[in-house]
């Protein structure tokens, strides 16, 4: 309890973990009539700003690995594929429909 406030820490790159954390926080808020802080631990996939070159303090390989394997969108897509909610054909159809709209 920091500052008398309940706190939940969550993997901010895991969409389902964030969803569960928000559900838990809501339950605590309703039960205790007090605020809850959700600390979402995340990875910044890009530079801080246009004047920042994050490859000075981390390798391009690290950033590429994260974008290809650990980004929230890719992780959620893999979750949906593993559970049969979505497949590669759905992804391709969605990409083509989106490109047509743009």
GROMACS .gro file of N, CA and C in nm:
model
  306
    1UNK      N    1   0.083  -0.118   0.000
    1UNK     CA    2   0.000   0.000   0.000
    1UNK      C    3   0.087   0.125   0.000
    2UNK      N    4   0.106   0.184  -0.115
    2UNK     CA    5   0.179   0.310  -0.123
    2UNK      C    6   0.081   0.425  -0.106
    3UNK      N    7   0.108   0.517  -0.018
    3UNK     CA    8   0.020   0.630   0.008
    3UNK      C    9  -0.120   0.584   0.050
    4UNK      N   10  -0.127   0.465   0.109
    4UNK     CA   11  -0.255   0.411   0.151
    4UNK      C   12  -0.343   0.363   0.037
    5UNK      N   13  -0.284   0.351  -0.080
    5UNK     CA   14  -0.360   0.310  -0.198
    5UNK      C   15  -0.320   0.169  -0.240
    6UNK      N   16  -0.419   0.089  -0.269
    6UNK     CA   17  -0.389  -0.044  -0.322
    6UNK      C   18  -0.327  -0.029  -0.461
    7UNK      N   19  -0.242  -0.126  -0.495
    7UNK     CA   20  -0.170  -0.120  -0.623
    7UNK      C   21  -0.164  -0.259  -0.683
    8UNK      N   22  -0.183  -0.266  -0.814
    8UNK     CA   23  -0.166  -0.390  -0.888
    8UNK      C   24  -0.057  -0.366  -0.992
    9UNK      N   25   0.035  -0.460  -1.004
    9UNK     CA   26   0.138  -0.452  -1.107
    9UNK      C   27   0.106  -0.556  -1.213
   10UNK      N   28   0.116  -0.516  -1.339
   10UNK     CA   29   0.077  -0.604  -1.448
   10UNK      C   30   0.175  -0.588  -1.565
   11UNK      N   31   0.188  -0.694  -1.644
   11UNK     CA   32   0.265  -0.687  -1.767
   11UNK      C   33   0.185  -0.602  -1.865
   12UNK      N   34   0.227  -0.480  -1.885
   12UNK     CA   35   0.154  -0.387  -1.970
   12UNK      C   36   0.157  -0.422  -2.118
   13UNK      N   37   0.235  -0.522  -2.156
   13UNK     CA   38   0.238  -0.567  -2.294
   13UNK      C   39   0.147  -0.687  -2.317
   14UNK      N   40   0.081  -0.734  -2.212
   14UNK     CA   41  -0.008  -0.850  -2.220
   14UNK      C   42  -0.152  -0.799  -2.207
   15UNK      N   43  -0.222  -0.796  -2.318
   15UNK     CA   44  -0.357  -0.739  -2.321
   15UNK      C   45  -0.449  -0.812  -2.225
   16UNK      N   46  -0.442  -0.943  -2.220
   16UNK     CA   47  -0.531  -1.019  -2.132
   16UNK      C   48  -0.495  -0.996  -1.985
   17UNK      N   49  -0.368  -0.984  -1.953
   17UNK     CA   50  -0.327  -0.955  -1.815
   17UNK      C   51  -0.378  -0.817  -1.774
   18UNK      N   52  -0.374  -0.720  -1.865
   18UNK     CA   53  -0.427  -0.586  -1.835
   18UNK      C   54  -0.577  -0.592  -1.812
   19UNK      N   55  -0.646  -0.669  -1.892
   19UNK     CA   56  -0.791  -0.683  -1.877
   19UNK      C   57  -0.824  -0.741  -1.739
   20UNK      N   58  -0.753  -0.846  -1.700
   20UNK     CA   59  -0.776  -0.908  -1.569
   20UNK      C   60  -0.742  -0.810  -1.457
   21UNK      N   61  -0.634  -0.734  -1.472
   21UNK     CA   62  -0.595  -0.637  -1.369
   21UNK      C   63  -0.703  -0.531  -1.352
   22UNK      N   64  -0.761  -0.485  -1.462
   22UNK     CA   65  -0.867  -0.385  -1.452
   22UNK      C   66  -0.990  -0.445  -1.383
   23UNK      N   67  -1.021  -0.571  -1.414
   23UNK     CA   68  -1.133  -0.636  -1.344
   23UNK      C   69  -1.107  -0.643  -1.194
   24UNK      N   70  -0.985  -0.684  -1.156
   24UNK     CA   71  -0.950  -0.693  -1.014
   24UNK      C   72  -0.955  -0.555  -0.948
   25UNK      N   73  -0.902  -0.455  -1.017
   25UNK     CA   74  -0.903  -0.319  -0.962
   25UNK      C   75  -1.045  -0.271  -0.941
   26UNK      N   76  -1.130  -0.297  -1.038
   26UNK     CA   77  -1.271  -0.255  -1.026
   26UNK      C   78  -1.335  -0.321  -0.905
   27UNK      N   79  -1.311  -0.450  -0.886
   27UNK     CA   80  -1.368  -0.521  -0.771
   27UNK      C   81  -1.318  -0.459  -0.640
   28UNK      N   82  -1.189  -0.429  -0.634
   28UNK     CA   83  -1.134  -0.367  -0.513
   28UNK      C   84  -1.194  -0.228  -0.488
   29UNK      N   85  -1.210  -0.153  -0.594
   29UNK     CA   86  -1.267  -0.018  -0.582
   29UNK      C   87  -1.410  -0.026  -0.528
   30UNK      N   88  -1.488  -0.117  -0.584
   30UNK     CA   89  -1.626  -0.130  -0.539
   30UNK      C   90  -1.634  -0.182  -0.395
   31UNK      N   91  -1.545  -0.273  -0.361
   31UNK     CA   92  -1.546  -0.332  -0.227
   31UNK      C   93  -1.501  -0.232  -0.120
   32UNK      N   94  -1.394  -0.158  -0.150
   32UNK     CA   95  -1.333  -0.072  -0.048
   32UNK      C   96  -1.365   0.077  -0.066
   33UNK      N   97  -1.432   0.111  -0.175
   33UNK     CA   98  -1.465   0.252  -0.202
   33UNK      C   99  -1.341   0.341  -0.196
   34UNK      N  100  -1.234   0.291  -0.260
   34UNK     CA  101  -1.107   0.363  -0.259
   34UNK      C  102  -1.037   0.340  -0.394
   35UNK      N  103  -0.948   0.431  -0.431
   35UNK     CA  104  -0.878   0.416  -0.560
   35UNK      C  105  -0.779   0.299  -0.559
   36UNK      N  106  -0.749   0.253  -0.678
   36UNK     CA  107  -0.649   0.148  -0.699
   36UNK      C  108  -0.558   0.194  -0.812
   37UNK      N  109  -0.428   0.183  -0.791
   37UNK     CA  110  -0.330   0.217  -0.894
   37UNK      C  111  -0.293   0.091  -0.969
   38UNK      N  112  -0.300   0.095  -1.101
   38UNK     CA  113  -0.252  -0.016  -1.184
   38UNK      C  114  -0.119   0.028  -1.244
   39UNK      N  115  -0.014  -0.044  -1.208
   39UNK     CA  116   0.120  -0.016  -1.262
   39UNK      C  117   0.143  -0.113  -1.377
   40UNK      N  118   0.142  -0.062  -1.499
   40UNK     CA  119   0.160  -0.145  -1.618
   40UNK      C  120   0.305  -0.138  -1.661
   41UNK      N  121   0.379  -0.245  -1.640
   41UNK     CA  122   0.519  -0.253  -1.679
   41UNK      C  123   0.524  -0.281  -1.829
   42UNK      N  124   0.588  -0.194  -1.903
   42UNK     CA  125   0.585  -0.207  -2.048
   42UNK      C  126   0.723  -0.183  -2.109
   43UNK      N  127   0.732  -0.206  -2.237
   43UNK     CA  128   0.856  -0.187  -2.313
   43UNK      C  129   0.827  -0.084  -2.420
   44UNK      N  130   0.909   0.016  -2.428
   44UNK     CA  131   0.892   0.120  -2.530
   44UNK      C  132   0.957   0.069  -2.659
   45UNK      N  133   0.874   0.043  -2.759
   45UNK     CA  134   0.923  -0.016  -2.883
   45UNK      C  135   0.991   0.082  -2.977
   46UNK      N  136   0.984   0.209  -2.947
   46UNK     CA  137   1.046   0.308  -3.036
   46UNK      C  138   1.131   0.405  -2.960
   47UNK      N  139   1.163   0.514  -3.023
   47UNK     CA  140   1.245   0.618  -2.962
   47UNK      C  141   1.158   0.704  -2.870
   48UNK      N  142   1.222   0.776  -2.777
   48UNK     CA  143   1.149   0.868  -2.690
   48UNK      C  144   1.091   0.984  -2.770
   49UNK      N  145   1.167   1.033  -2.865
   49UNK     CA  146   1.125   1.148  -2.944
   49UNK      C  147   1.202   1.147  -3.075
   50UNK      N  148   1.177   1.245  -3.160
   50UNK     CA  149   1.248   1.251  -3.288
   50UNK      C  150   1.396   1.282  -3.269
   51UNK      N  151   1.433   1.339  -3.155
   51UNK     CA  152   1.573   1.370  -3.131
   51UNK      C  153   1.646   1.256  -3.059
   52UNK      N  154   1.575   1.150  -3.026
   52UNK     CA  155   1.634   1.037  -2.953
   52UNK      C  156   1.664   0.923  -3.050
   53UNK      N  157   1.779   0.864  -3.037
   53UNK     CA  158   1.815   0.744  -3.112
   53UNK      C  159   1.838   0.633  -3.011
   54UNK      N  160   1.736   0.552  -2.988
   54UNK     CA  161   1.745   0.451  -2.884
   54UNK      C  162   1.843   0.338  -2.919
   55UNK      N  163   1.891   0.334  -3.044
   55UNK     CA  164   1.992   0.233  -3.077
   55UNK      C  165   2.127   0.266  -3.014
   56UNK      N  166   2.139   0.385  -2.953
   56UNK     CA  167   2.263   0.418  -2.880
   56UNK      C  168   2.271   0.341  -2.749
   57UNK      N  169   2.157   0.301  -2.692
   57UNK     CA  170   2.161   0.232  -2.563
   57UNK      C  171   2.092   0.096  -2.565
   58UNK      N  172   2.047   0.051  -2.683
   58UNK     CA  173   2.000  -0.087  -2.699
   58UNK      C  174   2.015  -0.124  -2.845
   59UNK      N  175   2.034  -0.252  -2.869
   59UNK     CA  176   2.063  -0.294  -3.006
   59UNK      C  177   1.937  -0.296  -3.092
   60UNK      N  178   1.957  -0.280  -3.221
   60UNK     CA  179   1.847  -0.291  -3.315
   60UNK      C  180   1.789  -0.431  -3.310
   61UNK      N  181   1.875  -0.530  -3.286
   61UNK     CA  182   1.829  -0.667  -3.275
   61UNK      C  183   1.731  -0.686  -3.159
   62UNK      N  184   1.760  -0.620  -3.047
   62UNK     CA  185   1.668  -0.627  -2.931
   62UNK      C  186   1.533  -0.568  -2.967
   63UNK      N  187   1.534  -0.453  -3.033
   63UNK     CA  188   1.409  -0.387  -3.069
   63UNK      C  189   1.332  -0.469  -3.172
   64UNK      N  190   1.402  -0.524  -3.271
   64UNK     CA  191   1.337  -0.607  -3.373
   64UNK      C  192   1.277  -0.732  -3.310
   65UNK      N  193   1.353  -0.796  -3.217
   65UNK     CA  194   1.302  -0.916  -3.150
   65UNK      C  195   1.173  -0.883  -3.076
   66UNK      N  196   1.174  -0.771  -3.004
   66UNK     CA  197   1.054  -0.734  -2.929
   66UNK      C  198   0.936  -0.710  -3.023
   67UNK      N  199   0.958  -0.636  -3.131
   67UNK     CA  200   0.848  -0.606  -3.223
   67UNK      C  201   0.792  -0.732  -3.289
   68UNK      N  202   0.880  -0.829  -3.318
   68UNK     CA  203   0.836  -0.951  -3.385
   68UNK      C  204   0.775  -1.053  -3.291
   69UNK      N  205   0.816  -1.052  -3.164
   69UNK     CA  206   0.775  -1.160  -3.073
   69UNK      C  207   0.697  -1.117  -2.950
   70UNK      N  208   0.720  -0.997  -2.901
   70UNK     CA  209   0.665  -0.960  -2.771
   70UNK      C  210   0.571  -0.840  -2.774
   71UNK      N  211   0.549  -0.780  -2.889
   71UNK     CA  212   0.461  -0.663  -2.893
   71UNK      C  213   0.319  -0.705  -2.854
   72UNK      N  214   0.243  -0.617  -2.791
   72UNK     CA  215   0.109  -0.652  -2.746
   72UNK      C  216   0.018  -0.704  -2.857
   73UNK      N  217   0.025  -0.645  -2.974
   73UNK     CA  218  -0.063  -0.689  -3.083
   73UNK      C  219  -0.026  -0.830  -3.127
   74UNK      N  220   0.103  -0.857  -3.143
   74UNK     CA  221   0.145  -0.992  -3.184
   74UNK      C  222   0.112  -1.095  -3.076
   75UNK      N  223   0.135  -1.059  -2.950
   75UNK     CA  224   0.104  -1.152  -2.841
   75UNK      C  225  -0.045  -1.184  -2.839
   76UNK      N  226  -0.129  -1.083  -2.857
   76UNK     CA  227  -0.273  -1.106  -2.855
   76UNK      C  228  -0.316  -1.189  -2.976
   77UNK      N  229  -0.257  -1.163  -3.091
   77UNK     CA  230  -0.288  -1.241  -3.211
   77UNK      C  231  -0.252  -1.388  -3.188
   78UNK      N  232  -0.136  -1.414  -3.129
   78UNK     CA  233  -0.096  -1.552  -3.101
   78UNK      C  234  -0.192  -1.618  -3.003
   79UNK      N  235  -0.235  -1.544  -2.901
   79UNK     CA  236  -0.333  -1.595  -2.804
   79UNK      C  237  -0.462  -1.635  -2.877
   80UNK      N  238  -0.510  -1.546  -2.964
   80UNK     CA  239  -0.634  -1.573  -3.036
   80UNK      C  240  -0.619  -1.694  -3.129
   81UNK      N  241  -0.504  -1.705  -3.195
   81UNK     CA  242  -0.480  -1.820  -3.283
   81UNK      C  243  -0.474  -1.950  -3.204
   82UNK      N  244  -0.403  -1.949  -3.090
   82UNK     CA  245  -0.392  -2.071  -3.007
   82UNK      C  246  -0.528  -2.119  -2.958
   83UNK      N  247  -0.618  -2.025  -2.935
   83UNK     CA  248  -0.749  -2.059  -2.880
   83UNK      C  249  -0.858  -2.071  -2.986
   84UNK      N  250  -0.819  -2.060  -3.112
   84UNK     CA  251  -0.914  -2.080  -3.221
   84UNK      C  252  -1.009  -1.964  -3.245
   85UNK      N  253  -0.978  -1.845  -3.192
   85UNK     CA  254  -1.063  -1.728  -3.212
   85UNK      C  255  -1.032  -1.657  -3.343
   86UNK      N  256  -0.913  -1.682  -3.397
   86UNK     CA  257  -0.861  -1.604  -3.511
   86UNK      C  258  -0.758  -1.691  -3.579
   87UNK      N  259  -0.742  -1.675  -3.709
   87UNK     CA  260  -0.636  -1.749  -3.778
   87UNK      C  261  -0.568  -1.658  -3.880
   88UNK      N  262  -0.467  -1.712  -3.944
   88UNK     CA  263  -0.389  -1.631  -4.038
   88UNK      C  264  -0.473  -1.580  -4.155
   89UNK      N  265  -0.572  -1.660  -4.197
   89UNK     CA  266  -0.661  -1.616  -4.305
   89UNK      C  267  -0.743  -1.494  -4.259
   90UNK      N  268  -0.788  -1.495  -4.134
   90UNK     CA  269  -0.861  -1.380  -4.080
   90UNK      C  270  -0.771  -1.256  -4.082
   91UNK      N  271  -0.645  -1.275  -4.043
   91UNK     CA  272  -0.551  -1.163  -4.041
   91UNK      C  273  -0.531  -1.105  -4.180
   92UNK      N  274  -0.512  -1.193  -4.277
   92UNK     CA  275  -0.489  -1.147  -4.414
   92UNK      C  276  -0.613  -1.076  -4.468
   93UNK      N  277  -0.731  -1.132  -4.444
   93UNK     CA  278  -0.855  -1.069  -4.489
   93UNK      C  279  -0.871  -0.930  -4.424
   94UNK      N  280  -0.841  -0.920  -4.296
   94UNK     CA  281  -0.852  -0.793  -4.225
   94UNK      C  282  -0.755  -0.690  -4.283
   95UNK      N  283  -0.631  -0.733  -4.312
   95UNK     CA  284  -0.532  -0.643  -4.372
   95UNK      C  285  -0.581  -0.591  -4.507
   96UNK      N  286  -0.631  -0.684  -4.590
   96UNK     CA  287  -0.675  -0.643  -4.723
   96UNK      C  288  -0.795  -0.548  -4.715
   97UNK      N  289  -0.891  -0.576  -4.626
   97UNK     CA  290  -1.007  -0.488  -4.611
   97UNK      C  291  -0.965  -0.351  -4.560
   98UNK      N  292  -0.871  -0.349  -4.467
   98UNK     CA  293  -0.824  -0.222  -4.412
   98UNK      C  294  -0.751  -0.140  -4.517
   99UNK      N  295  -0.664  -0.206  -4.594
   99UNK     CA  296  -0.593  -0.135  -4.701
   99UNK      C  297  -0.689  -0.080  -4.804
  100UNK      N  298  -0.794  -0.155  -4.836
  100UNK     CA  299  -0.893  -0.108  -4.933
  100UNK      C  300  -0.965   0.016  -4.881
  101UNK      N  301  -0.990   0.021  -4.751
  101UNK     CA  302  -1.058   0.136  -4.691
  101UNK      C  303  -0.969   0.259  -4.689
  102UNK      N  304  -0.840   0.237  -4.671
  102UNK     CA  305  -0.745   0.348  -4.663
  102UNK      C  306  -0.712   0.396  -4.802
   0.00000   0.00000   0.00000
